[in-house]
PDB file of C-alpha atoms in Angstrom:
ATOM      1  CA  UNK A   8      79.108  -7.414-197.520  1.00  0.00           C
ATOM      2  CA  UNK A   9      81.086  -8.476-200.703  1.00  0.00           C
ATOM      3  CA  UNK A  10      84.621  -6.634-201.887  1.00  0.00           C
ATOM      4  CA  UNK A  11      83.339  -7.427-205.655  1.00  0.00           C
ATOM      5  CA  UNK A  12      81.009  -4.515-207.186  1.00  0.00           C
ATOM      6  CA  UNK A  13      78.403  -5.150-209.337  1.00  0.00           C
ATOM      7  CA  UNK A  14      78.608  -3.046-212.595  1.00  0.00           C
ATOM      8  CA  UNK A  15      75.146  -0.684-213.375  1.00  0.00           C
ATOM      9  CA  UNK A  16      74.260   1.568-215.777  1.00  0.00           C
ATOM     10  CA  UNK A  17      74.025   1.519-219.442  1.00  0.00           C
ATOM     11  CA  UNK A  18      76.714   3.753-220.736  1.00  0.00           C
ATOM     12  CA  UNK A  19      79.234   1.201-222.102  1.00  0.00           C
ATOM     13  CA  UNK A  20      76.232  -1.548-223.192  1.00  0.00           C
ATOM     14  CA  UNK A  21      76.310  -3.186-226.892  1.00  0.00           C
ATOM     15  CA  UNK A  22      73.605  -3.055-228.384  1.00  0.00           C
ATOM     16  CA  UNK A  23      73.091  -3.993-232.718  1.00  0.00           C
ATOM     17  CA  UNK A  24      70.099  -3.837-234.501  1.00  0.00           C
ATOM     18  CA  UNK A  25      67.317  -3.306-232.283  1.00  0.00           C
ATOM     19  CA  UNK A  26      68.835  -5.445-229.829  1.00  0.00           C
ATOM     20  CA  UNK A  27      70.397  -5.136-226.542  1.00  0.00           C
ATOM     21  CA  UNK A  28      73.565  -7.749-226.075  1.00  0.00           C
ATOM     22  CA  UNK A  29      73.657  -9.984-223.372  1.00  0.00           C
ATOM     23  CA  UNK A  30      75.688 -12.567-221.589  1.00  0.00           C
ATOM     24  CA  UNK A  31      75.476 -14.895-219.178  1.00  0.00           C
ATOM     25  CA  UNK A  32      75.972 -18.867-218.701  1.00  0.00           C
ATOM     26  CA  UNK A  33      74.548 -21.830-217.127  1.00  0.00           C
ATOM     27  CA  UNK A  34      76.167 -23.035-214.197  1.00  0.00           C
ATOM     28  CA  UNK A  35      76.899 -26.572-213.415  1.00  0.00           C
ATOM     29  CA  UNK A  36      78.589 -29.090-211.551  1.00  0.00           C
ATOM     30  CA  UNK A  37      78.951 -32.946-210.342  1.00  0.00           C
ATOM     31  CA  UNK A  38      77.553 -34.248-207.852  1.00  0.00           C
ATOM     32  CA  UNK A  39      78.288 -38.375-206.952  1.00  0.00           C
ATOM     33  CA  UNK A  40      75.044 -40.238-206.273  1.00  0.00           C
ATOM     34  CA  UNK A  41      75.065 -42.511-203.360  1.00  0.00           C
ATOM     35  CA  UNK A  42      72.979 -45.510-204.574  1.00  0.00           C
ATOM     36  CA  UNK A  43      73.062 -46.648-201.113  1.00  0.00           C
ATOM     37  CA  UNK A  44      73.208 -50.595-201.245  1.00  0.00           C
ATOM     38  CA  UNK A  45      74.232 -50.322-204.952  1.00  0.00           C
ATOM     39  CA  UNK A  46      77.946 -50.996-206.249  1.00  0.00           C
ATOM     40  CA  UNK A  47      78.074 -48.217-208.350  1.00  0.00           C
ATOM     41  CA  UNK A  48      77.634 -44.743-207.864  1.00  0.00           C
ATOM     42  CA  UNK A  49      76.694 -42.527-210.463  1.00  0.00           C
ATOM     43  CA  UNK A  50      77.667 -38.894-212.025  1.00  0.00           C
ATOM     44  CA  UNK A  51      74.290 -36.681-211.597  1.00  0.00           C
ATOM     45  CA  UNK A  52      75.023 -32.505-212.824  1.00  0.00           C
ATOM     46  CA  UNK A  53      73.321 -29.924-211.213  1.00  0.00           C
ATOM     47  CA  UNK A  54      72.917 -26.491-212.285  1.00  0.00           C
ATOM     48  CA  UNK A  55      73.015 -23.411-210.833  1.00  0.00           C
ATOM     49  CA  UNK A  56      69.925 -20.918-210.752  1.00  0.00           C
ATOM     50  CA  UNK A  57      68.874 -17.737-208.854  1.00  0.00           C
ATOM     51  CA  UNK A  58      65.980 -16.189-208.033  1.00  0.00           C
ATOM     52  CA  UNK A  59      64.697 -13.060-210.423  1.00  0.00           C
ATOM     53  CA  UNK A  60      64.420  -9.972-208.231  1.00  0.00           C
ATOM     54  CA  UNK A  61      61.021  -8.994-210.553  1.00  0.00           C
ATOM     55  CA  UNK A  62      58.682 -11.882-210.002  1.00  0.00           C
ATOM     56  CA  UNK A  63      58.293 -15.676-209.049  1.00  0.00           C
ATOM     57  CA  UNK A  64      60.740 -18.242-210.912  1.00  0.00           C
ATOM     58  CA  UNK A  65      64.450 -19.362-211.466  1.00  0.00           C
ATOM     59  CA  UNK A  66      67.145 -17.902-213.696  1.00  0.00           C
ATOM     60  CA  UNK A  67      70.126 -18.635-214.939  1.00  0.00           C
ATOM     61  CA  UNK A  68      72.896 -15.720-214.273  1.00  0.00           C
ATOM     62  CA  UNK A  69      73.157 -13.307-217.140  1.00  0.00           C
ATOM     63  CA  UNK A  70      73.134  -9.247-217.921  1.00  0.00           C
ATOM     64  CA  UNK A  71      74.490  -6.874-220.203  1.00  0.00           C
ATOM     65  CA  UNK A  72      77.907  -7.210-222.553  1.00  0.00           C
ATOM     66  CA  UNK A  73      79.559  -3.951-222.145  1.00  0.00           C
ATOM     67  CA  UNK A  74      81.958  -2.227-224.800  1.00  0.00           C
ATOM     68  CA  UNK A  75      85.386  -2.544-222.701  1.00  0.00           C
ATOM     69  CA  UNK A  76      84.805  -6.530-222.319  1.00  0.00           C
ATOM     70  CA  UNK A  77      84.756  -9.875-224.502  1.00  0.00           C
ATOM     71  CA  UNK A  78      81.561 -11.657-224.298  1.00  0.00           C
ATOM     72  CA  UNK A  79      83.017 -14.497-222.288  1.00  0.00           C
ATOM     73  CA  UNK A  80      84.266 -12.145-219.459  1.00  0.00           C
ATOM     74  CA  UNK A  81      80.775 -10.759-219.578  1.00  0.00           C
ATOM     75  CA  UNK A  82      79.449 -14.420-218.993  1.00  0.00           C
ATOM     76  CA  UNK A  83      81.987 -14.491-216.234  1.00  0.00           C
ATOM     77  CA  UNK A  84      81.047 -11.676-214.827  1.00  0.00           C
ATOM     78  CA  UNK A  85      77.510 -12.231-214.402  1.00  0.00           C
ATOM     79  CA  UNK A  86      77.808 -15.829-212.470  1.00  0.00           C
ATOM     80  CA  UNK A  87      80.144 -13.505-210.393  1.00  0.00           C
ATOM     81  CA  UNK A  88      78.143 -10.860-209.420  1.00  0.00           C
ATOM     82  CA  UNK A  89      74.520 -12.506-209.206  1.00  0.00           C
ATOM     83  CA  UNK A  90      75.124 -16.461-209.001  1.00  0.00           C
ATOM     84  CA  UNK A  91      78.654 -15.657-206.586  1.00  0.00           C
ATOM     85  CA  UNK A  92      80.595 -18.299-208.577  1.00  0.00           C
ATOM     86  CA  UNK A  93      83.746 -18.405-210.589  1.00  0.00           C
ATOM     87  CA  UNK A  94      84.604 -21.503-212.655  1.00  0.00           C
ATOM     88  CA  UNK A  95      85.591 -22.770-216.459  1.00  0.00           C
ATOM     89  CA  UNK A  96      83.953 -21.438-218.737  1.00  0.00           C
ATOM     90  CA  UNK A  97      82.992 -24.213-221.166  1.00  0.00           C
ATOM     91  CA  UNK A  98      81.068 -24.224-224.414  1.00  0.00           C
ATOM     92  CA  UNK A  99      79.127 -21.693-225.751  1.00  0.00           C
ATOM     93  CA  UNK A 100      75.573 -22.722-225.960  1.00  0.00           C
ATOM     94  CA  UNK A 101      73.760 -20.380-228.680  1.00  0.00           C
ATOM     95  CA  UNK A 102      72.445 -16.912-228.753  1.00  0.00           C
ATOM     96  CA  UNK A 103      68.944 -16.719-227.443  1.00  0.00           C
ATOM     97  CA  UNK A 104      66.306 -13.846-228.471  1.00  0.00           C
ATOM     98  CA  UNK A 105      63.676 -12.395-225.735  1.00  0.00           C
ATOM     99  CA  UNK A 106      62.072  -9.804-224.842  1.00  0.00           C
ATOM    100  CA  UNK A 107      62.385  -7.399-221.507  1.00  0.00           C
ATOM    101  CA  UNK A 108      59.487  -5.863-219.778  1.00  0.00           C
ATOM    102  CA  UNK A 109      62.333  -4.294-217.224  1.00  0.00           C
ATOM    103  CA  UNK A 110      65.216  -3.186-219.569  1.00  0.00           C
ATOM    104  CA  UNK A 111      63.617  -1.189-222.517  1.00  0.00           C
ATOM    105  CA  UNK A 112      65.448   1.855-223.234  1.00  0.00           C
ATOM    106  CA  UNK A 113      65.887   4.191-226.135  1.00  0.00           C
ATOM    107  CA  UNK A 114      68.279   1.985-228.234  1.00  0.00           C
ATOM    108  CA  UNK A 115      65.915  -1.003-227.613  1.00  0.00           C
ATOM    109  CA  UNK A 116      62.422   0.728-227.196  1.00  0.00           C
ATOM    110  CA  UNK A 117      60.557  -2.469-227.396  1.00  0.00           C
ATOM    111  CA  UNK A 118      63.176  -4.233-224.930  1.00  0.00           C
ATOM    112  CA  UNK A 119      64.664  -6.460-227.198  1.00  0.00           C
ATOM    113  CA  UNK A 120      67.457  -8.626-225.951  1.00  0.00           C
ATOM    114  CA  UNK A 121      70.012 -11.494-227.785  1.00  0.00           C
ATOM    115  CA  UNK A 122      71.826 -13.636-225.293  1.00  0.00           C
ATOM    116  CA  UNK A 123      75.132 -15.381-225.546  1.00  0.00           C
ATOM    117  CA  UNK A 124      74.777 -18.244-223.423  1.00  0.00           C
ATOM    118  CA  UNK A 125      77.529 -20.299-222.476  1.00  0.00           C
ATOM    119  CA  UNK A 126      78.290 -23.608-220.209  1.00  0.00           C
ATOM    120  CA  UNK A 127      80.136 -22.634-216.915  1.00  0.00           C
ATOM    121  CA  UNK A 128      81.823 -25.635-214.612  1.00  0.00           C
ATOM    122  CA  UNK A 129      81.688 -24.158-211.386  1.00  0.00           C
ATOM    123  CA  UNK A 130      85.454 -24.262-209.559  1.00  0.00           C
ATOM    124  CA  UNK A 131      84.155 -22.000-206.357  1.00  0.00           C
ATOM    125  CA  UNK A 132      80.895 -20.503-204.610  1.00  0.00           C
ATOM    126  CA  UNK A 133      81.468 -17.556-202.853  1.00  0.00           C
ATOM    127  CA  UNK A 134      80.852 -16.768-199.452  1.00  0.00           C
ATOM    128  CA  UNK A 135      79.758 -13.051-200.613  1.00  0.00           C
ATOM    129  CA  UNK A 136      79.238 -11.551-203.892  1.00  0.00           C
ATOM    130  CA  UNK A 137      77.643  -8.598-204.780  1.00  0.00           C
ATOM    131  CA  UNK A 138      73.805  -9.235-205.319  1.00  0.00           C
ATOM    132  CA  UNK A 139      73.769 -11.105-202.561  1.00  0.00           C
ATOM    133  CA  UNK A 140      70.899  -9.476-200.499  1.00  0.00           C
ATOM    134  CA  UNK A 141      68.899  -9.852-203.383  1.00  0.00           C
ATOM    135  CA  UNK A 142      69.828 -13.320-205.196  1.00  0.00           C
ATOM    136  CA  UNK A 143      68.977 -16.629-203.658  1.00  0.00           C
ATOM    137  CA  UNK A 144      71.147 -19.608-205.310  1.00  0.00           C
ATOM    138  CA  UNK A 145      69.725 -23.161-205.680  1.00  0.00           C
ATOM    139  CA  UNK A 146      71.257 -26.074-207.109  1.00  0.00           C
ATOM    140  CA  UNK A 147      68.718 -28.282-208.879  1.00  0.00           C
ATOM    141  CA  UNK A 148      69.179 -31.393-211.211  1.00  0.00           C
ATOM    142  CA  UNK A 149      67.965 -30.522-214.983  1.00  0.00           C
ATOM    143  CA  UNK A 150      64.592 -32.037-214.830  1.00  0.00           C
ATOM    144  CA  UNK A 151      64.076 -29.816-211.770  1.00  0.00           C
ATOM    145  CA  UNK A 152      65.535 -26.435-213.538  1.00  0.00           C
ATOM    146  CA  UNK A 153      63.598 -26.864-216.538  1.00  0.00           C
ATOM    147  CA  UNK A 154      60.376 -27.274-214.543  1.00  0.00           C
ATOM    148  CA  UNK A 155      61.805 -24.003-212.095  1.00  0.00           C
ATOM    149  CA  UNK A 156      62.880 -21.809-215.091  1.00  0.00           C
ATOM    150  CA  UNK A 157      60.824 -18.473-215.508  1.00  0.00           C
ATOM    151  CA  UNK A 158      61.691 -17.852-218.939  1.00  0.00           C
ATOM    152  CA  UNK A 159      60.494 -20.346-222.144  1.00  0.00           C
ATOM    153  CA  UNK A 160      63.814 -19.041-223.695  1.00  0.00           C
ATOM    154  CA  UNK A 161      65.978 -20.180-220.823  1.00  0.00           C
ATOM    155  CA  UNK A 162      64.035 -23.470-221.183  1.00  0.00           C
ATOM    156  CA  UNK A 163      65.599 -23.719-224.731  1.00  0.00           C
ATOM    157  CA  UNK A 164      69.176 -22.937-223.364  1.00  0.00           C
ATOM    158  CA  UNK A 165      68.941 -25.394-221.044  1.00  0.00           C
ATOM    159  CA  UNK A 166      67.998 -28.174-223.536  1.00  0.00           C
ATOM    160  CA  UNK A 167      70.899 -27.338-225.666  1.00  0.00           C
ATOM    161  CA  UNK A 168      72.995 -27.389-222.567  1.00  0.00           C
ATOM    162  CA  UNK A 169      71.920 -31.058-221.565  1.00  0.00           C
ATOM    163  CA  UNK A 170      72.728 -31.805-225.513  1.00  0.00           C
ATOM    164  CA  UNK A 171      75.767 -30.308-224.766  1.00  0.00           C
ATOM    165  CA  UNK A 172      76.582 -32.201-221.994  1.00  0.00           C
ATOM    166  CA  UNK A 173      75.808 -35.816-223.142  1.00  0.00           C
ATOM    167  CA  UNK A 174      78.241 -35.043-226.077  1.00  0.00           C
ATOM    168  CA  UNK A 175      80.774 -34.355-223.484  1.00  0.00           C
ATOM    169  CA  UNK A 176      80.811 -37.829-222.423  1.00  0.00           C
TER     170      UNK A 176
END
């Protein structure tokens, strides 16, 4: 059983016109290649994505930005509680619109959602973290995320966050 909490309910969400505000970031990290029988050994990132607790498919860690919190500790605080990772948060990636079958409520009737997505280098995975029991994490190389992802809109993120990343270098 994880210490951390998980936050629920809606009272403190953000919401602005029509939309419900949400955060959440793509997890990453480096793994060295071992070209066995080669001299070099190369940099290959992996990302970070869970499985939705509504239906078949990958996603990348993200929820609602509440009143009493930046948008970055929002980010944060979503790889925390359903990914179980803390890191550096890096870039931000773009804000993403979609829609929610799950999460339509009377400020948002039709369920619709803007994301803040941001790049997260992952310092630590947790042993336990809250949505544990109902998460499972995989680590997958880009090719394989954007095949794995449930969402056409995560798709997007994730292209931006391989532009991102080749800049980086």
């Amino acid at each position: 059983m994880s210490d951390l909490v998980a936050r629920t309910g809606r009272l403190q969400q953000r919401y602005e016109g029509g939309f419900r505000l949400v955060a959440g970031c793509i997890p990453f990290r480096y793994r060295i290649s071992d070209n066995s029988g080669e001299s070099s050994s190369k940099k290959i990132i992996e990302v970070l994505m869970i499985s939705s607790q509504s239906g078949p498919g990958l996603l990348f860690p993200k929820g609602g930005w509440e009143n009493d919190e930046t948008v970055e500790e929002a980010a944060v605080r979503e790889a925390i509680e359903e990914a179980g990772v803390r890191g550096e948060l890096k870039d931000f990636l773009g804000c993403y619109e979609f829609r929610s079958k799950t999460h339509q409520d009377e400020f948002s009737p039709e369920g619709f959602c803007k994301a803040a997505m941001f790049a997260l280098f992952v310092k630590e995975e947790l042993g336990s973290w809250p949505e544990q029991s109902t998460r499972n994490r995989s680590w997958l190389t880009v090719p394989e995320a954007f095949e794995r992802c449930r969402h056409e809109w995560m798709r997007v993120a994730l292209n931006s966050f391989s532009k991102w990343d080749k800049d980086c270098w």
